């Protein structure tokens, strides 16, 4: 906060960042609940007066304990003026205050009206700046989520049969996650629908020799996985195998490029070049999305592996140790099929490592999973 000249941050309507900083899951209703963390003063919560007891209970379960104040407002009072007063009482009468990027616009606008002497900006330099660098416990949670997801995918794959519908597979997925004990989900797309990166809601039926794509993940202690496996029941065509091999090489190229100090977009470029050189270019023609996204408490979070990154690149234009990303190149041939391989990787001191083993082939997608 000091490095970015931010005197305080205000978190509201974003359970993830408030949990990260204070183990408090803020509500998201039309009433303002806010956690305010000054750089050099005591934090405080702003909440409706009738919620004070619940606020105290939430505080006591987190790191702030009794070291944070609770400011309450009645239903006919202005909570935004109360928030500004709380800042003023802590010596923050002018300067810059960071707002949670997911804060409702009406909240941000009301704070600006209540505190015209303050300069309100995005809190991303603090929230993303902290959350995008993982500690060992966070890495362990993500690793476990990745392993659980891959085991669920393998169990589902082993249970598939021709004639099953996507609804049948959804039931298998839920049953499998219940067995591993984590909350998770996945989408299955079949045949020509795999050429749409996020698939279709249309009811689809499994046919032997047709490409299938499983995508999504689960959550372990608040941390997520995001994995995609593409495979065929029965025999794949030569074209399917060729496309799979290109995508696998692209995933490996990205992994090799993702070492500390590399510009984010260059990791995407490494994978995209493999795909373009194989005849599936230029640019986003067949590989239609970015290479990857950050992963942590949100399945998609900062930073992003793509040239001209829209979010987060101003903060961290290069990869750093203990950043976690998806590595998910794909080739999508409209009207035919698509292939995407997605594993999650973390940047180490000397390079990058996948949390899960790469898929060997379309016909044996889980042969190296133990």
mmCIF file of C-alpha atoms in Angstrom, residues 103-355:
data_model
loop_
_atom_site.group_PDB
_atom_site.id
_atom_site.type_symbol
_atom_site.label_atom_id
_atom_site.label_comp_id
_atom_site.label_asym_id
_atom_site.label_seq_id
_atom_site.Cartn_x
_atom_site.Cartn_y
_atom_site.Cartn_z
ATOM 1 C CA UNK A 103 -17.338 -3.236 -5.633
ATOM 2 C CA UNK A 104 -20.769 -2.242 -6.923
ATOM 3 C CA UNK A 105 -20.692 0.964 -8.936
ATOM 4 C CA UNK A 106 -23.362 2.516 -6.706
ATOM 5 C CA UNK A 107 -21.121 1.936 -3.671
ATOM 6 C CA UNK A 108 -18.060 3.444 -5.370
ATOM 7 C CA UNK A 109 -20.046 6.431 -6.613
ATOM 8 C CA UNK A 110 -21.574 7.013 -3.172
ATOM 9 C CA UNK A 111 -18.156 6.891 -1.475
ATOM 10 C CA UNK A 112 -16.821 9.451 -3.953
ATOM 11 C CA UNK A 113 -19.739 11.759 -3.161
ATOM 12 C CA UNK A 114 -19.265 11.312 0.580
ATOM 13 C CA UNK A 115 -15.511 11.966 0.401
ATOM 14 C CA UNK A 116 -14.805 14.435 -2.429
ATOM 15 C CA UNK A 117 -11.472 15.315 -0.841
ATOM 16 C CA UNK A 118 -10.282 11.732 -1.314
ATOM 17 C CA UNK A 119 -8.996 10.237 -4.552
ATOM 18 C CA UNK A 120 -10.577 6.816 -5.090
ATOM 19 C CA UNK A 121 -8.746 4.310 -7.308
ATOM 20 C CA UNK A 122 -8.768 0.579 -7.916
ATOM 21 C CA UNK A 123 -7.258 -1.485 -5.102
ATOM 22 C CA UNK A 124 -5.820 -3.970 -7.613
ATOM 23 C CA UNK A 125 -2.200 -2.988 -6.871
ATOM 24 C CA UNK A 126 -2.800 -4.301 -3.341
ATOM 25 C CA UNK A 127 -5.326 -7.100 -3.830
ATOM 26 C CA UNK A 128 -3.755 -8.540 -6.956
ATOM 27 C CA UNK A 129 -0.266 -7.610 -5.823
ATOM 28 C CA UNK A 130 -0.665 -9.854 -2.776
ATOM 29 C CA UNK A 131 -2.927 -12.606 -4.069
ATOM 30 C CA UNK A 132 -1.076 -13.386 -7.302
ATOM 31 C CA UNK A 133 2.038 -14.504 -5.398
ATOM 32 C CA UNK A 134 1.294 -17.757 -3.577
ATOM 33 C CA UNK A 135 2.881 -19.114 -0.412
ATOM 34 C CA UNK A 136 3.560 -22.810 0.084
ATOM 35 C CA UNK A 137 0.214 -23.544 1.745
ATOM 36 C CA UNK A 138 -1.634 -21.955 -1.155
ATOM 37 C CA UNK A 139 0.426 -23.994 -3.616
ATOM 38 C CA UNK A 140 -0.352 -27.154 -1.634
ATOM 39 C CA UNK A 141 -4.091 -26.441 -1.774
ATOM 40 C CA UNK A 142 -3.982 -25.835 -5.533
ATOM 41 C CA UNK A 143 -1.902 -28.980 -6.053
ATOM 42 C CA UNK A 144 -4.459 -31.052 -4.138
ATOM 43 C CA UNK A 145 -7.333 -29.500 -6.086
ATOM 44 C CA UNK A 146 -5.573 -30.349 -9.352
ATOM 45 C CA UNK A 147 -4.957 -33.943 -8.305
ATOM 46 C CA UNK A 148 -8.564 -34.373 -7.156
ATOM 47 C CA UNK A 149 -9.858 -32.991 -10.448
ATOM 48 C CA UNK A 150 -7.673 -35.306 -12.517
ATOM 49 C CA UNK A 151 -8.758 -38.344 -10.492
ATOM 50 C CA UNK A 152 -12.401 -37.377 -10.983
ATOM 51 C CA UNK A 153 -11.847 -36.983 -14.724
ATOM 52 C CA UNK A 154 -10.194 -40.398 -14.914
ATOM 53 C CA UNK A 155 -13.062 -42.040 -13.025
ATOM 54 C CA UNK A 156 -15.602 -40.379 -15.308
ATOM 55 C CA UNK A 157 -13.622 -41.381 -18.413
ATOM 56 C CA UNK A 158 -13.527 -45.007 -17.252
ATOM 57 C CA UNK A 159 -17.315 -44.970 -16.791
ATOM 58 C CA UNK A 160 -18.277 -43.518 -20.170
ATOM 59 C CA UNK A 161 -20.127 -45.519 -22.777
ATOM 60 C CA UNK A 162 -21.601 -44.876 -26.182
ATOM 61 C CA UNK A 163 -25.148 -43.526 -25.951
ATOM 62 C CA UNK A 164 -24.617 -41.578 -22.725
ATOM 63 C CA UNK A 165 -25.754 -37.967 -22.815
ATOM 64 C CA UNK A 166 -24.114 -34.928 -21.304
ATOM 65 C CA UNK A 167 -26.764 -35.070 -18.560
ATOM 66 C CA UNK A 168 -25.682 -38.620 -17.708
ATOM 67 C CA UNK A 169 -22.071 -37.479 -17.477
ATOM 68 C CA UNK A 170 -22.977 -34.568 -15.201
ATOM 69 C CA UNK A 171 -24.359 -37.080 -12.707
ATOM 70 C CA UNK A 172 -21.118 -39.084 -12.906
ATOM 71 C CA UNK A 173 -19.082 -35.937 -12.272
ATOM 72 C CA UNK A 174 -21.093 -34.986 -9.189
ATOM 73 C CA UNK A 175 -20.891 -38.514 -7.806
ATOM 74 C CA UNK A 176 -17.121 -38.554 -8.345
ATOM 75 C CA UNK A 177 -16.566 -35.235 -6.566
ATOM 76 C CA UNK A 178 -18.657 -36.496 -3.671
ATOM 77 C CA UNK A 179 -16.290 -39.465 -3.433
ATOM 78 C CA UNK A 180 -13.154 -37.272 -3.298
ATOM 79 C CA UNK A 181 -14.835 -34.913 -0.839
ATOM 80 C CA UNK A 182 -14.498 -31.565 -2.612
ATOM 81 C CA UNK A 183 -16.916 -29.202 -4.296
ATOM 82 C CA UNK A 184 -16.367 -29.294 -8.047
ATOM 83 C CA UNK A 185 -17.972 -29.334 -11.442
ATOM 84 C CA UNK A 186 -17.128 -29.983 -15.071
ATOM 85 C CA UNK A 187 -18.638 -29.560 -18.491
ATOM 86 C CA UNK A 188 -18.525 -32.206 -21.202
ATOM 87 C CA UNK A 189 -18.716 -31.323 -24.870
ATOM 88 C CA UNK A 190 -18.776 -33.763 -27.747
ATOM 89 C CA UNK A 191 -17.856 -33.739 -31.412
ATOM 90 C CA UNK A 192 -18.324 -30.459 -33.246
ATOM 91 C CA UNK A 193 -19.176 -28.719 -29.962
ATOM 92 C CA UNK A 194 -15.565 -29.174 -28.821
ATOM 93 C CA UNK A 195 -14.665 -26.595 -31.491
ATOM 94 C CA UNK A 196 -16.366 -24.007 -29.253
ATOM 95 C CA UNK A 197 -13.845 -23.274 -26.447
ATOM 96 C CA UNK A 198 -16.556 -23.154 -23.783
ATOM 97 C CA UNK A 199 -18.844 -25.584 -25.541
ATOM 98 C CA UNK A 200 -22.611 -25.561 -25.784
ATOM 99 C CA UNK A 201 -25.620 -26.146 -23.542
ATOM 100 C CA UNK A 202 -27.168 -28.390 -26.196
ATOM 101 C CA UNK A 203 -27.869 -31.945 -25.075
ATOM 102 C CA UNK A 204 -25.162 -34.103 -26.640
ATOM 103 C CA UNK A 205 -24.728 -37.850 -26.989
ATOM 104 C CA UNK A 206 -21.482 -39.829 -26.886
ATOM 105 C CA UNK A 207 -20.581 -41.721 -30.041
ATOM 106 C CA UNK A 208 -17.562 -43.992 -30.411
ATOM 107 C CA UNK A 209 -14.695 -42.364 -32.297
ATOM 108 C CA UNK A 210 -15.887 -38.840 -31.492
ATOM 109 C CA UNK A 211 -13.764 -36.333 -29.592
ATOM 110 C CA UNK A 212 -14.900 -35.417 -26.066
ATOM 111 C CA UNK A 213 -13.684 -32.527 -23.911
ATOM 112 C CA UNK A 214 -13.951 -32.272 -20.088
ATOM 113 C CA UNK A 215 -13.224 -28.889 -18.510
ATOM 114 C CA UNK A 216 -13.412 -27.211 -15.081
ATOM 115 C CA UNK A 217 -12.162 -27.950 -11.583
ATOM 116 C CA UNK A 218 -12.780 -28.032 -7.850
ATOM 117 C CA UNK A 219 -11.984 -26.109 -4.671
ATOM 118 C CA UNK A 220 -9.761 -27.040 -1.720
ATOM 119 C CA UNK A 221 -9.769 -24.687 1.285
ATOM 120 C CA UNK A 222 -10.819 -21.847 -0.996
ATOM 121 C CA UNK A 223 -8.253 -22.531 -3.732
ATOM 122 C CA UNK A 224 -9.184 -23.820 -7.161
ATOM 123 C CA UNK A 225 -8.044 -25.978 -10.050
ATOM 124 C CA UNK A 226 -8.837 -25.634 -13.744
ATOM 125 C CA UNK A 227 -8.049 -28.613 -15.978
ATOM 126 C CA UNK A 228 -9.147 -29.722 -19.446
ATOM 127 C CA UNK A 229 -8.774 -33.170 -20.968
ATOM 128 C CA UNK A 230 -9.625 -34.020 -24.570
ATOM 129 C CA UNK A 231 -9.968 -37.663 -25.582
ATOM 130 C CA UNK A 232 -11.698 -40.198 -27.822
ATOM 131 C CA UNK A 233 -13.596 -43.349 -26.896
ATOM 132 C CA UNK A 234 -12.272 -45.892 -29.365
ATOM 133 C CA UNK A 235 -10.056 -44.927 -32.285
ATOM 134 C CA UNK A 236 -9.042 -41.376 -33.126
ATOM 135 C CA UNK A 237 -8.527 -40.307 -36.726
ATOM 136 C CA UNK A 238 -5.088 -39.368 -37.991
ATOM 137 C CA UNK A 239 -6.148 -35.706 -38.144
ATOM 138 C CA UNK A 240 -7.316 -35.793 -34.531
ATOM 139 C CA UNK A 241 -3.996 -37.316 -33.452
ATOM 140 C CA UNK A 242 -2.019 -34.759 -35.441
ATOM 141 C CA UNK A 243 -3.895 -31.829 -33.876
ATOM 142 C CA UNK A 244 -3.472 -33.327 -30.399
ATOM 143 C CA UNK A 245 0.280 -33.638 -30.921
ATOM 144 C CA UNK A 246 0.548 -29.991 -31.979
ATOM 145 C CA UNK A 247 -1.421 -28.813 -28.944
ATOM 146 C CA UNK A 248 0.692 -30.951 -26.612
ATOM 147 C CA UNK A 249 3.893 -29.465 -28.073
ATOM 148 C CA UNK A 250 2.436 -25.987 -27.645
ATOM 149 C CA UNK A 251 1.667 -26.691 -23.991
ATOM 150 C CA UNK A 252 5.242 -27.879 -23.482
ATOM 151 C CA UNK A 253 6.637 -24.795 -25.233
ATOM 152 C CA UNK A 254 4.675 -22.519 -22.916
ATOM 153 C CA UNK A 255 5.869 -24.443 -19.868
ATOM 154 C CA UNK A 256 9.474 -24.065 -21.013
ATOM 155 C CA UNK A 257 9.001 -20.330 -21.588
ATOM 156 C CA UNK A 258 7.357 -19.611 -18.206
ATOM 157 C CA UNK A 259 10.393 -18.789 -16.092
ATOM 158 C CA UNK A 260 10.906 -15.779 -13.785
ATOM 159 C CA UNK A 261 11.421 -12.470 -15.547
ATOM 160 C CA UNK A 262 9.667 -13.380 -18.812
ATOM 161 C CA UNK A 263 7.124 -10.914 -20.173
ATOM 162 C CA UNK A 264 3.649 -12.400 -19.744
ATOM 163 C CA UNK A 265 2.790 -12.180 -23.428
ATOM 164 C CA UNK A 266 5.926 -14.073 -24.451
ATOM 165 C CA UNK A 267 4.646 -17.236 -22.749
ATOM 166 C CA UNK A 268 1.533 -17.029 -24.928
ATOM 167 C CA UNK A 269 3.715 -16.323 -27.975
ATOM 168 C CA UNK A 270 5.787 -19.470 -27.386
ATOM 169 C CA UNK A 271 2.689 -21.689 -27.546
ATOM 170 C CA UNK A 272 1.028 -19.729 -30.357
ATOM 171 C CA UNK A 273 4.141 -20.050 -32.567
ATOM 172 C CA UNK A 274 4.055 -23.847 -32.342
ATOM 173 C CA UNK A 275 0.422 -23.856 -33.421
ATOM 174 C CA UNK A 276 0.927 -21.328 -36.236
ATOM 175 C CA UNK A 277 4.009 -23.150 -37.534
ATOM 176 C CA UNK A 278 1.904 -26.319 -37.787
ATOM 177 C CA UNK A 279 -0.500 -24.516 -40.132
ATOM 178 C CA UNK A 280 -3.118 -23.403 -37.620
ATOM 179 C CA UNK A 281 -2.421 -19.687 -37.726
ATOM 180 C CA UNK A 282 -2.021 -16.851 -37.907
ATOM 181 C CA UNK A 283 -2.749 -15.291 -34.548
ATOM 182 C CA UNK A 284 -6.088 -16.294 -33.058
ATOM 183 C CA UNK A 285 -7.526 -17.997 -36.166
ATOM 184 C CA UNK A 286 -7.592 -21.505 -34.683
ATOM 185 C CA UNK A 287 -6.094 -20.893 -31.247
ATOM 186 C CA UNK A 288 -8.874 -18.473 -30.416
ATOM 187 C CA UNK A 289 -8.145 -17.482 -26.804
ATOM 188 C CA UNK A 290 -5.229 -16.469 -24.584
ATOM 189 C CA UNK A 291 -2.834 -19.134 -23.387
ATOM 190 C CA UNK A 292 -3.753 -18.861 -19.731
ATOM 191 C CA UNK A 293 -4.943 -17.022 -16.666
ATOM 192 C CA UNK A 294 -3.899 -16.741 -13.073
ATOM 193 C CA UNK A 295 -5.411 -19.213 -10.606
ATOM 194 C CA UNK A 296 -5.906 -19.003 -6.861
ATOM 195 C CA UNK A 297 -8.987 -18.183 -4.809
ATOM 196 C CA UNK A 298 -10.691 -17.390 -8.103
ATOM 197 C CA UNK A 299 -10.461 -19.843 -10.969
ATOM 198 C CA UNK A 300 -9.667 -16.879 -13.229
ATOM 199 C CA UNK A 301 -7.562 -14.186 -11.587
ATOM 200 C CA UNK A 302 -4.584 -11.959 -12.306
ATOM 201 C CA UNK A 303 -2.302 -11.932 -14.193
ATOM 202 C CA UNK A 304 -3.076 -13.219 -17.694
ATOM 203 C CA UNK A 305 -0.797 -14.857 -20.244
ATOM 204 C CA UNK A 306 -1.459 -12.876 -23.403
ATOM 205 C CA UNK A 307 0.043 -9.976 -25.337
ATOM 206 C CA UNK A 308 -1.394 -6.560 -24.409
ATOM 207 C CA UNK A 309 -2.785 -8.015 -21.179
ATOM 208 C CA UNK A 310 -5.801 -5.902 -20.166
ATOM 209 C CA UNK A 311 -5.622 -6.597 -16.433
ATOM 210 C CA UNK A 312 -2.621 -6.861 -14.206
ATOM 211 C CA UNK A 313 0.171 -6.362 -16.711
ATOM 212 C CA UNK A 314 0.827 -2.835 -15.458
ATOM 213 C CA UNK A 315 1.528 -4.335 -12.047
ATOM 214 C CA UNK A 316 3.524 -7.375 -13.058
ATOM 215 C CA UNK A 317 4.537 -7.342 -16.730
ATOM 216 C CA UNK A 318 6.789 -10.340 -16.072
ATOM 217 C CA UNK A 319 6.339 -13.723 -14.457
ATOM 218 C CA UNK A 320 7.539 -14.106 -10.885
ATOM 219 C CA UNK A 321 8.211 -17.115 -8.656
ATOM 220 C CA UNK A 322 5.056 -18.585 -7.078
ATOM 221 C CA UNK A 323 2.668 -17.203 -9.639
ATOM 222 C CA UNK A 324 0.173 -19.858 -10.761
ATOM 223 C CA UNK A 325 -1.334 -20.034 -14.246
ATOM 224 C CA UNK A 326 -3.361 -22.289 -16.472
ATOM 225 C CA UNK A 327 -1.419 -23.569 -19.496
ATOM 226 C CA UNK A 328 -4.193 -24.277 -21.983
ATOM 227 C CA UNK A 329 -3.424 -24.050 -25.691
ATOM 228 C CA UNK A 330 -6.052 -25.280 -28.104
ATOM 229 C CA UNK A 331 -6.904 -25.723 -31.763
ATOM 230 C CA UNK A 332 -10.576 -25.326 -32.722
ATOM 231 C CA UNK A 333 -11.736 -26.356 -36.198
ATOM 232 C CA UNK A 334 -15.306 -25.137 -36.663
ATOM 233 C CA UNK A 335 -17.722 -27.814 -37.822
ATOM 234 C CA UNK A 336 -15.279 -30.614 -36.998
ATOM 235 C CA UNK A 337 -13.693 -30.745 -33.538
ATOM 236 C CA UNK A 338 -11.433 -28.970 -31.081
ATOM 237 C CA UNK A 339 -8.535 -30.062 -28.897
ATOM 238 C CA UNK A 340 -7.490 -28.278 -25.714
ATOM 239 C CA UNK A 341 -5.040 -29.457 -23.089
ATOM 240 C CA UNK A 342 -5.121 -27.556 -19.819
ATOM 241 C CA UNK A 343 -2.956 -28.132 -16.801
ATOM 242 C CA UNK A 344 -2.090 -25.651 -14.069
ATOM 243 C CA UNK A 345 1.521 -24.598 -13.581
ATOM 244 C CA UNK A 346 3.418 -22.635 -10.995
ATOM 245 C CA UNK A 347 6.487 -20.555 -11.685
ATOM 246 C CA UNK A 348 9.497 -21.679 -9.664
ATOM 247 C CA UNK A 349 12.801 -19.941 -8.968
ATOM 248 C CA UNK A 350 14.300 -21.462 -12.121
ATOM 249 C CA UNK A 351 11.402 -22.261 -14.446
ATOM 250 C CA UNK A 352 7.885 -23.640 -14.151
ATOM 251 C CA UNK A 353 6.257 -26.944 -13.216
ATOM 252 C CA UNK A 354 2.857 -28.480 -13.904
ATOM 253 C CA UNK A 355 0.817 -29.664 -10.938
#
